[in-house]
Short mmCIF file of C-alpha atoms and ligand atoms in Angstrom, two decimals:
data_model
loop_
_atom_site.label_atom_id
_atom_site.label_comp_id
_atom_site.label_asym_id
_atom_site.label_seq_id
_atom_site.Cartn_x
_atom_site.Cartn_y
_atom_site.Cartn_z
CA MET A 791 127.88 -26.35 46.28
CA THR A 792 125.23 -26.90 49.14
CA PRO A 793 125.14 -28.51 51.95
CA ASP A 794 122.45 -31.79 51.42
CA ASN A 795 124.44 -32.20 48.07
CA ASP A 796 127.80 -32.67 48.67
CA ARG A 797 127.30 -36.41 50.51
CA TYR A 798 125.19 -39.61 49.37
CA THR A 799 122.31 -39.87 51.88
CA HIS A 800 122.56 -42.66 54.66
CA THR A 801 120.20 -44.60 52.96
CA ALA A 802 122.25 -44.76 49.55
CA VAL A 803 125.63 -45.03 51.77
CA ALA A 804 123.69 -47.89 53.36
CA LEU A 805 123.05 -49.73 49.92
CA HIS A 806 125.86 -49.07 49.02
CA TRP A 807 127.84 -50.89 51.42
CA LEU A 808 125.04 -53.35 51.97
CA MET A 809 125.02 -54.68 48.42
CA ALA A 810 128.88 -54.45 47.69
CA VAL A 811 129.49 -57.26 50.66
CA LEU A 812 126.70 -58.91 49.56
CA LEU A 813 128.18 -58.73 45.73
CA VAL A 814 131.86 -59.82 46.64
CA GLY A 815 130.48 -62.95 49.00
CA LEU A 816 128.26 -63.99 46.19
CA PHE A 817 130.80 -63.62 43.71
CA ALA A 818 132.93 -65.62 46.12
CA VAL A 819 130.36 -68.44 46.72
CA GLY A 820 129.62 -68.68 42.85
CA LEU A 821 133.13 -69.22 41.73
CA TYR A 822 133.44 -72.04 44.58
CA MET A 823 130.14 -73.40 44.34
CA THR A 824 130.29 -74.10 40.37
CA GLY A 825 133.83 -76.23 41.24
CA LEU A 826 132.30 -78.63 43.35
CA LYS A 827 131.33 -82.19 43.41
CA LEU A 828 127.42 -82.84 42.82
CA SER A 829 126.31 -83.29 46.47
CA PRO A 830 123.27 -82.47 48.62
CA GLN A 831 125.89 -79.06 49.76
CA LYS A 832 126.11 -77.74 46.10
CA LEU A 833 122.40 -78.05 45.79
CA GLN A 834 122.12 -76.32 48.76
CA ILE A 835 124.93 -73.58 47.77
CA TYR A 836 123.39 -73.11 44.65
CA SER A 837 119.87 -73.03 46.05
CA TRP A 838 121.09 -70.21 48.71
CA HIS A 839 123.51 -68.35 45.42
CA LYS A 840 119.82 -67.74 43.68
CA TRP A 841 117.96 -66.67 46.95
CA ALA A 842 120.88 -64.39 47.77
CA GLY A 843 120.99 -63.19 43.79
CA VAL A 844 117.53 -62.36 43.78
CA THR A 845 117.37 -60.56 46.95
CA LEU A 846 120.57 -58.68 45.12
CA PHE A 847 118.58 -58.21 42.13
CA LEU A 848 115.72 -56.26 43.69
CA LEU A 849 117.94 -54.10 46.07
CA ALA A 850 119.76 -52.47 42.93
CA LEU A 851 115.97 -51.44 41.75
CA ALA A 852 115.27 -50.11 45.08
CA ARG A 853 118.63 -48.40 45.26
CA LEU A 854 117.83 -47.32 41.03
CA ALA A 855 114.62 -45.89 42.77
CA TRP A 856 115.85 -44.09 45.77
CA ARG A 857 118.72 -42.80 43.25
CA LEU A 858 116.27 -40.95 40.92
CA GLY A 859 114.49 -39.16 44.19
CA HIS A 860 117.66 -38.25 45.99
CA ARG A 861 120.53 -36.99 43.20
CA PRO A 862 124.44 -38.40 43.44
CA PRO A 863 126.23 -35.13 44.87
CA ALA A 864 127.82 -32.66 42.26
CA PRO A 865 131.70 -34.04 42.04
CA PRO A 866 134.21 -31.97 43.50
CA ALA A 867 134.92 -28.44 41.92
CA THR A 868 138.40 -30.27 42.15
CA MET A 869 137.81 -33.12 39.82
CA PRO A 870 139.02 -32.95 36.44
CA ARG A 871 135.84 -32.93 33.74
CA TRP A 872 137.30 -36.40 32.43
CA GLN A 873 137.08 -37.72 35.77
CA HIS A 874 133.67 -37.50 36.49
CA VAL A 875 132.55 -38.59 33.31
CA ALA A 876 134.50 -41.72 33.82
CA ALA A 877 133.42 -42.27 37.19
CA GLU A 878 129.50 -41.54 36.34
CA GLY A 879 130.36 -43.55 33.41
CA THR A 880 131.26 -46.64 35.72
CA HIS A 881 128.79 -46.13 38.21
CA HIS A 882 126.00 -46.54 35.35
CA LEU A 883 127.92 -49.31 34.67
CA LEU A 884 127.89 -51.32 37.39
CA TYR A 885 124.30 -50.29 38.04
CA VAL A 886 123.46 -52.15 35.00
CA LEU A 887 125.50 -55.62 35.70
CA MET A 888 123.98 -55.67 38.92
CA LEU A 889 121.06 -55.54 37.22
CA ALA A 890 121.89 -58.21 33.95
CA ILE A 891 124.10 -60.38 36.31
CA PRO A 892 121.10 -61.68 38.17
CA LEU A 893 118.49 -61.66 35.12
CA THR A 894 121.09 -63.99 33.31
CA GLY A 895 121.61 -65.88 36.34
CA TRP A 896 117.15 -66.51 36.70
CA LEU A 897 117.49 -66.67 32.73
CA MET A 898 119.95 -69.17 33.08
CA SER A 899 118.45 -70.97 35.69
CA SER A 900 115.22 -71.47 33.41
CA ALA A 901 117.46 -72.51 30.55
CA LYS A 902 118.95 -75.33 32.42
CA GLY A 903 115.13 -76.45 34.21
CA PHE A 904 116.07 -75.27 37.42
CA GLN A 905 113.60 -73.22 38.41
CA THR A 906 114.17 -70.32 40.83
CA VAL A 907 112.28 -69.82 43.83
CA TRP A 908 113.13 -67.96 45.99
CA PHE A 909 113.69 -68.71 49.82
CA GLY A 910 111.75 -71.97 48.86
CA VAL A 911 108.81 -69.88 48.20
CA LEU A 912 108.24 -67.34 46.35
CA PRO A 913 108.43 -69.09 43.05
CA LEU A 914 109.69 -67.12 39.44
CA PRO A 915 108.03 -68.25 36.95
CA ASP A 916 110.23 -69.47 34.06
CA LEU A 917 110.47 -67.04 31.50
CA LEU A 918 112.63 -69.03 28.70
CA ALA A 919 111.63 -73.16 28.01
CA LYS A 920 114.04 -75.88 29.32
CA ASP A 921 116.97 -75.88 26.63
CA GLU A 922 120.42 -77.34 27.31
CA ALA A 923 122.43 -75.39 24.51
CA LEU A 924 120.91 -71.94 25.85
CA GLY A 925 121.11 -72.78 30.27
CA GLU A 926 125.52 -73.11 28.79
CA LEU A 927 124.98 -69.93 27.22
CA LEU A 928 123.36 -68.15 29.37
CA ALA A 929 126.08 -69.69 32.08
CA GLY A 930 128.79 -68.48 29.86
CA ALA A 931 126.86 -64.90 29.85
CA HIS A 932 126.65 -65.14 33.62
CA LYS A 933 129.92 -65.71 33.75
CA ALA A 934 131.64 -63.11 31.09
CA LEU A 935 129.60 -60.23 33.27
CA ASN A 936 130.56 -61.60 36.72
CA LEU A 937 134.20 -60.79 35.10
CA GLY A 938 133.41 -57.48 33.51
CA LEU A 939 132.28 -56.57 37.51
CA ALA A 940 134.91 -58.27 38.93
CA ALA A 941 137.56 -55.47 36.73
CA LEU A 942 134.94 -52.60 36.95
CA VAL A 943 135.04 -53.16 40.82
CA LEU A 944 138.81 -53.18 41.20
CA GLY A 945 139.06 -50.18 39.36
CA HIS A 946 136.27 -48.37 40.80
CA VAL A 947 138.11 -49.06 44.00
CA GLY A 948 141.12 -48.22 43.34
CA ALA A 949 140.05 -44.64 41.83
CA ALA A 950 138.23 -44.64 45.45
CA LEU A 951 141.63 -45.22 47.04
CA LYS A 952 143.49 -42.47 44.59
CA HIS A 953 141.05 -40.06 45.20
CA HIS A 954 141.38 -40.34 49.27
CA PHE A 955 145.29 -40.71 49.78
CA ILE A 956 146.72 -38.85 46.33
CA ASP A 957 143.86 -36.47 45.54
CA ARG A 958 142.62 -35.97 49.42
CA ASP A 959 139.46 -34.79 47.92
CA GLY A 960 136.97 -36.56 50.17
CA VAL A 961 135.56 -38.23 47.33
CA LEU A 962 135.65 -41.70 49.75
CA ALA A 963 134.56 -39.93 53.14
CA ARG A 964 131.32 -39.17 50.58
CA MET A 965 130.30 -42.55 50.65
CA LEU A 966 131.35 -43.49 53.99
CA PRO A 967 130.88 -40.93 55.93
CA PHE A 968 132.98 -41.89 58.88
CA LEU A 969 135.88 -40.47 57.20
CA ARG A 970 134.56 -37.20 57.20
CA SER A 971 136.11 -34.68 59.78
CA HIS A 972 133.75 -32.03 61.52
CA MET Q 884 86.86 -100.81 -7.32
CA LYS Q 885 83.79 -102.52 -6.30
CA ARG Q 886 85.32 -105.06 -4.90
CA HIS Q 887 88.13 -102.84 -2.91
CA ILE Q 888 84.97 -101.21 -1.12
CA LEU Q 889 83.04 -104.20 -0.22
CA ALA Q 890 86.09 -105.79 1.03
CA ALA Q 891 86.82 -102.55 3.45
CA ALA Q 892 82.69 -102.62 4.71
CA LEU Q 893 83.63 -106.66 5.00
CA LEU Q 894 86.63 -105.46 7.40
CA GLY Q 895 85.39 -103.09 8.91
CA LEU Q 896 82.29 -105.42 9.92
CA GLY Q 897 84.72 -107.51 10.96
CA LEU Q 898 86.48 -104.92 13.29
CA ALA Q 899 83.68 -103.51 14.94
CA THR Q 900 82.37 -107.42 15.77
CA GLN Q 901 86.30 -107.53 17.18
CA ALA Q 902 85.54 -105.14 19.64
CA GLY Q 903 84.24 -106.41 22.69
CA ALA Q 904 86.89 -108.68 22.90
CA VAL Q 905 89.84 -106.93 22.02
CA GLU Q 906 93.04 -107.67 23.77
CA TYR Q 907 95.75 -104.75 23.84
CA ALA Q 908 99.07 -106.52 23.91
CA ARG Q 909 101.66 -104.88 21.65
CA PHE Q 910 103.70 -102.37 23.21
CA GLN Q 911 104.17 -99.05 21.57
CA PRO Q 912 107.78 -97.86 22.51
CA GLU Q 913 107.54 -94.78 20.56
CA GLN Q 914 104.36 -92.89 21.95
CA SER Q 915 104.48 -94.55 25.51
CA ARG Q 916 106.73 -92.22 28.19
CA VAL Q 917 108.01 -93.32 32.29
CA GLU Q 918 108.70 -89.61 33.63
CA PHE Q 919 109.56 -88.55 36.98
CA THR Q 920 109.56 -85.21 39.20
CA SER Q 921 111.67 -84.77 42.19
CA LYS Q 922 111.87 -82.04 44.87
CA GLN Q 923 115.04 -80.70 44.95
CA MET Q 924 115.46 -77.60 47.53
CA GLY Q 925 111.68 -77.06 47.30
CA VAL Q 926 111.69 -76.75 43.46
CA ALA Q 927 110.30 -80.05 41.32
CA VAL Q 928 113.16 -81.05 39.02
CA ASP Q 929 111.83 -83.19 35.71
CA GLY Q 930 113.09 -86.29 34.93
CA ARG Q 931 112.54 -89.09 32.35
CA PHE Q 932 113.84 -92.49 31.47
CA ARG Q 933 114.31 -92.70 27.49
CA LYS Q 934 114.57 -96.96 27.77
CA PHE Q 935 111.56 -99.44 29.19
CA ASP Q 936 109.85 -102.62 28.06
CA VAL Q 937 106.47 -103.32 29.05
CA GLN Q 938 104.70 -106.78 28.23
CA LEU Q 939 100.79 -106.61 29.25
CA ALA Q 940 97.31 -107.55 28.08
CA PHE Q 941 94.43 -105.88 28.50
CA ASP Q 942 90.57 -106.69 27.73
CA PRO Q 943 88.37 -104.14 28.20
CA ALA Q 944 85.79 -106.56 29.28
CA LYS Q 945 87.72 -108.48 31.37
CA PRO Q 946 89.93 -105.70 33.38
CA THR Q 947 90.56 -107.84 35.98
CA ALA Q 948 92.26 -110.37 34.08
CA ALA Q 949 95.03 -107.78 32.80
CA SER Q 950 98.81 -108.15 33.08
CA ALA Q 951 101.01 -106.46 33.28
CA ARG Q 952 105.26 -105.70 33.81
CA ILE Q 953 106.96 -103.05 32.88
CA ASP Q 954 110.68 -102.68 32.68
CA ILE Q 955 112.79 -99.89 33.16
CA ALA Q 956 116.54 -99.90 32.39
CA LEU Q 957 117.76 -97.19 35.09
CA ALA Q 958 120.54 -96.19 32.54
CA SER Q 959 118.37 -94.61 30.29
CA ILE Q 960 117.63 -91.90 32.95
CA ASP Q 961 117.70 -88.05 32.38
CA ALA Q 962 117.36 -86.82 36.00
CA GLY Q 963 117.54 -82.82 34.77
CA SER Q 964 121.70 -82.38 34.17
CA LYS Q 965 124.05 -84.88 32.76
CA ASP Q 966 125.83 -84.21 36.64
CA ALA Q 967 122.46 -85.34 38.53
CA ASP Q 968 122.97 -88.74 35.31
CA ASP Q 969 126.46 -89.34 36.63
CA GLU Q 970 125.80 -89.24 40.35
CA VAL Q 971 122.67 -91.53 40.18
CA ALA Q 972 124.23 -94.14 38.36
CA GLY Q 973 126.56 -94.74 41.33
CA LYS Q 974 126.33 -97.01 44.77
CA GLN Q 975 124.44 -94.10 46.65
CA TRP Q 976 122.07 -93.62 44.05
CA PHE Q 977 120.63 -96.85 42.05
CA ASP Q 978 123.96 -99.04 41.90
CA LEU Q 979 123.76 -99.26 38.54
CA LYS Q 980 126.37 -102.02 38.03
CA ALA Q 981 124.39 -104.68 39.86
CA PHE Q 982 121.15 -103.54 39.47
CA PRO Q 983 120.34 -102.63 35.92
CA THR Q 984 116.46 -102.47 35.77
CA ALA Q 985 113.47 -101.63 38.33
CA SER Q 986 110.56 -103.02 37.47
CA PHE Q 987 106.66 -102.65 38.56
CA VAL Q 988 105.14 -106.47 37.89
CA ALA Q 989 100.96 -106.13 38.65
CA THR Q 990 99.17 -109.04 39.86
CA GLY Q 991 95.89 -107.88 40.05
CA VAL Q 992 93.69 -104.98 38.78
CA LYS Q 993 90.85 -103.41 39.73
CA ALA Q 994 87.88 -101.84 38.00
CA LEU Q 995 87.14 -98.13 39.72
CA GLY Q 996 84.32 -97.23 37.40
CA GLY Q 997 84.81 -95.23 34.20
CA ASP Q 998 88.15 -95.67 32.36
CA ARG Q 999 89.34 -95.62 36.48
CA TYR Q 1000 91.56 -99.09 37.19
CA GLU Q 1001 93.68 -100.14 39.66
CA ALA Q 1002 97.15 -102.06 39.48
CA VAL Q 1003 97.84 -103.88 42.50
CA GLY Q 1004 101.51 -105.03 42.61
CA LYS Q 1005 105.44 -104.96 43.07
CA ILE Q 1006 107.81 -102.80 42.87
CA SER Q 1007 110.98 -103.74 42.75
CA ILE Q 1008 114.85 -101.32 42.46
CA LYS Q 1009 118.33 -101.48 43.85
CA GLY Q 1010 117.30 -104.87 45.24
CA ARG Q 1011 114.52 -104.84 47.11
CA THR Q 1012 110.85 -105.16 46.29
CA GLN Q 1013 107.60 -103.21 48.02
CA ASP Q 1014 103.70 -103.00 48.01
CA ALA Q 1015 102.24 -100.31 44.93
CA VAL Q 1016 99.19 -99.38 44.38
CA LEU Q 1017 98.69 -97.81 40.60
CA PRO Q 1018 95.99 -96.09 39.42
CA PHE Q 1019 95.46 -95.12 35.68
CA THR Q 1020 92.91 -94.68 33.17
CA VAL Q 1021 92.60 -96.41 29.98
CA LYS Q 1022 91.96 -95.07 26.56
CA HIS Q 1023 91.42 -97.45 23.99
CA ASP Q 1024 89.33 -97.06 20.31
CA GLY Q 1025 89.41 -100.49 18.83
CA ARG Q 1026 93.01 -100.23 17.75
CA LEU Q 1027 95.31 -98.33 20.80
CA ALA Q 1028 94.52 -98.22 24.35
CA THR Q 1029 96.33 -95.17 26.20
CA PHE Q 1030 96.62 -96.27 29.68
CA ASP Q 1031 98.30 -92.76 32.31
CA GLY Q 1032 99.08 -93.37 34.77
CA SER Q 1033 101.02 -91.82 37.97
CA LEU Q 1034 102.39 -92.97 41.62
CA VAL Q 1035 104.41 -91.48 44.63
CA VAL Q 1036 107.58 -93.46 45.25
CA LYS Q 1037 109.22 -93.06 48.74
CA ARG Q 1038 113.08 -92.95 47.44
CA LEU Q 1039 114.66 -94.35 50.80
CA ASP Q 1040 112.08 -97.47 50.90
CA PHE Q 1041 114.70 -98.53 48.24
CA ALA Q 1042 117.77 -97.36 49.88
CA VAL Q 1043 117.70 -95.02 46.76
CA GLY Q 1044 119.80 -91.80 47.61
CA GLU Q 1045 121.53 -93.53 50.56
CA GLY Q 1046 124.85 -91.44 52.60
CA ALA Q 1047 124.52 -87.92 52.51
CA TRP Q 1048 121.70 -87.70 50.09
CA ALA Q 1049 119.55 -89.03 52.28
CA ASP Q 1050 118.95 -86.12 53.84
CA VAL Q 1051 115.03 -85.77 52.24
CA GLY Q 1052 115.27 -81.43 52.91
CA THR Q 1053 117.89 -81.32 50.37
CA VAL Q 1054 115.74 -83.57 47.62
CA ALA Q 1055 113.05 -84.85 49.27
CA ASN Q 1056 112.14 -88.89 49.53
CA GLU Q 1057 108.44 -88.89 47.28
CA VAL Q 1058 109.16 -88.69 43.69
CA GLN Q 1059 106.05 -88.61 41.48
CA VAL Q 1060 106.37 -91.40 38.55
CA LYS Q 1061 104.15 -90.71 36.07
CA PHE Q 1062 103.90 -93.23 32.75
CA ARG Q 1063 102.01 -93.39 29.48
CA ILE Q 1064 101.49 -96.31 27.86
CA VAL Q 1065 100.36 -96.95 24.45
CA ALA Q 1066 99.05 -100.63 23.31
CA ALA Q 1067 98.01 -101.79 20.15
CA ALA Q 1068 95.27 -104.63 19.38
CA ARG Q 1069 96.59 -107.90 19.19
C1 HEM D 136 124.67 -59.63 41.28
C2 HEM D 136 124.10 -61.24 41.58
C3 HEM D 136 124.76 -62.60 41.43
C4 HEM D 136 126.54 -62.95 41.26
C5 HEM D 136 127.05 -61.75 41.55
C6 HEM D 136 126.39 -63.57 40.99
C7 HEM D 136 127.61 -64.16 40.34
C8 HEM D 136 128.12 -65.92 40.02
C9 HEM D 136 129.34 -66.18 39.56
C10 HEM D 136 130.89 -65.49 39.83
C11 HEM D 136 129.00 -67.44 39.15
C12 HEM D 136 130.46 -68.78 38.75
C13 HEM D 136 130.70 -68.84 37.37
C14 HEM D 136 131.66 -69.66 36.74
O1 HEM D 136 132.39 -70.00 37.62
O2 HEM D 136 130.91 -70.29 35.70
C15 HEM D 136 127.99 -67.97 39.23
C16 HEM D 136 127.37 -68.97 38.70
C17 HEM D 136 125.54 -69.39 39.45
N1 HEM D 136 124.90 -68.65 39.34
FE1 HEM D 136 125.46 -66.95 40.14
N2 HEM D 136 126.02 -64.55 40.16
C18 HEM D 136 123.94 -63.57 40.76
C19 HEM D 136 122.38 -64.23 40.59
C20 HEM D 136 122.23 -65.11 40.25
C21 HEM D 136 121.11 -65.37 39.71
C22 HEM D 136 119.69 -64.19 41.11
C23 HEM D 136 121.19 -66.48 40.08
C24 HEM D 136 119.42 -67.26 39.35
C25 HEM D 136 118.65 -67.35 39.93
C26 HEM D 136 121.92 -66.59 39.66
C27 HEM D 136 122.38 -68.80 39.29
C28 HEM D 136 124.07 -68.84 38.81
C29 HEM D 136 124.09 -70.35 38.45
C30 HEM D 136 123.02 -71.58 37.85
C31 HEM D 136 125.67 -70.40 39.04
C32 HEM D 136 126.29 -71.63 37.88
C33 HEM D 136 126.93 -72.02 36.85
C34 HEM D 136 126.59 -73.01 36.29
O3 HEM D 136 126.91 -74.17 37.00
O4 HEM D 136 127.63 -72.82 35.39
N3 HEM D 136 123.27 -66.30 39.95
N4 HEM D 136 127.20 -66.23 39.64
C1 HEM D 137 130.76 -54.87 44.69
C2 HEM D 137 131.31 -53.86 44.92
C3 HEM D 137 131.43 -52.35 44.99
C4 HEM D 137 130.32 -51.83 44.14
C5 HEM D 137 128.61 -52.33 42.67
C6 HEM D 137 130.12 -50.41 44.26
C7 HEM D 137 129.05 -49.49 43.56
C8 HEM D 137 129.31 -48.18 43.63
C9 HEM D 137 127.91 -47.25 42.97
C10 HEM D 137 126.67 -47.94 41.52
C11 HEM D 137 128.62 -46.05 42.94
C12 HEM D 137 127.70 -44.62 42.41
C13 HEM D 137 126.59 -44.64 43.63
C14 HEM D 137 126.05 -43.01 43.04
O1 HEM D 137 126.06 -42.54 42.52
O2 HEM D 137 124.40 -43.94 42.91
C15 HEM D 137 129.14 -46.06 44.00
C16 HEM D 137 129.70 -44.57 44.93
C17 HEM D 137 131.41 -45.23 45.28
N1 HEM D 137 131.62 -46.29 45.68
FE1 HEM D 137 131.56 -47.65 45.13
N2 HEM D 137 131.14 -50.10 44.79
C18 HEM D 137 131.63 -50.83 45.18
C19 HEM D 137 132.70 -51.33 46.09
C20 HEM D 137 133.32 -50.06 46.61
C21 HEM D 137 134.05 -49.82 46.97
C22 HEM D 137 134.89 -51.39 48.22
C23 HEM D 137 134.25 -48.56 47.44
C24 HEM D 137 135.41 -48.46 48.66
C25 HEM D 137 136.83 -48.61 48.85
C26 HEM D 137 133.72 -47.71 47.08
C27 HEM D 137 133.93 -46.87 46.76
C28 HEM D 137 132.68 -45.78 46.73
C29 HEM D 137 132.52 -44.01 46.72
C30 HEM D 137 133.72 -43.68 47.23
C31 HEM D 137 131.76 -43.74 46.07
C32 HEM D 137 130.91 -42.20 45.53
C33 HEM D 137 131.82 -42.15 44.59
C34 HEM D 137 131.60 -40.78 44.33
O3 HEM D 137 131.00 -39.66 44.95
O4 HEM D 137 131.36 -40.19 43.09
N3 HEM D 137 132.77 -48.75 46.20
N4 HEM D 137 129.93 -47.51 43.81
#
């Protein structure tokens, strides 16, 4: 194991935790806001959700670009091959969802006739014309992908905790540097 | 056959000689539109009214003698989403039970040159009446006249959107109302 490839870069770690916090927050806000009765507050929360969602999309792109130049560390030698494959598959799928969820959100907003204007300043083009049925369909897709993300993250967190407390192979410390003992 | 052509020619002539004195007064609802754009959180959201009635008489030769009245059935609103349609029916918005229609009544028309005109009149919404100036253009071909115009209505002047909705940071005070009215010659 080469010293500079047994851990994630600080940038990768920072992006991981920043996005994890934002994603959990945005997920909760999404579930909460859809149940609200129409009010100025609801319109505000919807806008904030959309702005934060677009921000996450850009962060995901930045993270993937960073990852191209800074490969993730190789798995610990003690890790069985199936676990490595599963972990890698999960990570790839998480990246796909981190892009697909905001994309469906954006398209849904266009189809529902509510353009997305990032922080009220930068209008994103409406790639779809207003179409109520399509809007509903995309809202369903947005929700389904979100539920998929939630399930995947639960598995991901479970695996991280198992590695830390049962396998004790240092995998969690690769992403949580303060756990490292040096 | 010859007789038909002759008849058609005479009819055409008749129409042509009348052209100076046509009055457009038969409202064509299928070709007419009343649309509006509001701003929610800085984002333009389009809406329209599906049902409205127009009474008008416009003679291009005597525009200042024109008269017009538009009555909008507010319940026919499409405010952009089902939620919004339900919301604006309520007391804080249009209060449809008490005030089902909004109207514009022209009290005078000014010619601004070319095909541009200005109707001065009164807008009534939700029991409140305000003076309004409605600029419009007219295109006509002897058979149909198309009136296109738009104006900005300040919703709070009419108490549309009260309570928490009075916050213009969320839904702007200014609502752009656009209309296209088509009328056939009498
Ligand atoms: C990674 C980013 C995002 C996450 C985690 C996320 C999460 C969620 C969740 C959990 C819901 C609730 C689904 C439901 O119960 O129906 C939701 C709803 C919604 N999201 Fe997102 N979202 C994200 C990005 C976006 C973006 C970028 C937009 C738009 C530009 C957007 C627009 C919406 C809208 C409009 C709804 C409400 C749908 C409805 O009223 O049925 N989201 N989101
Ligand atoms: C919304 C929440 C989360 C998302 C979307 C997420 C996503 C990801 C992704 C995409 C990777 C792969 C990084 C790469 O190789 O480029 C990763 C790695 C990792 N994540 Fe998360 N994560 C989340 C939350 C968490 C939490 C709560 C924990 C800890 C309890 C955690 C622990 C880890 C660890 C230890 C790694 C490194 C795995 C390895 O070294 O192979 N993650 N995460």
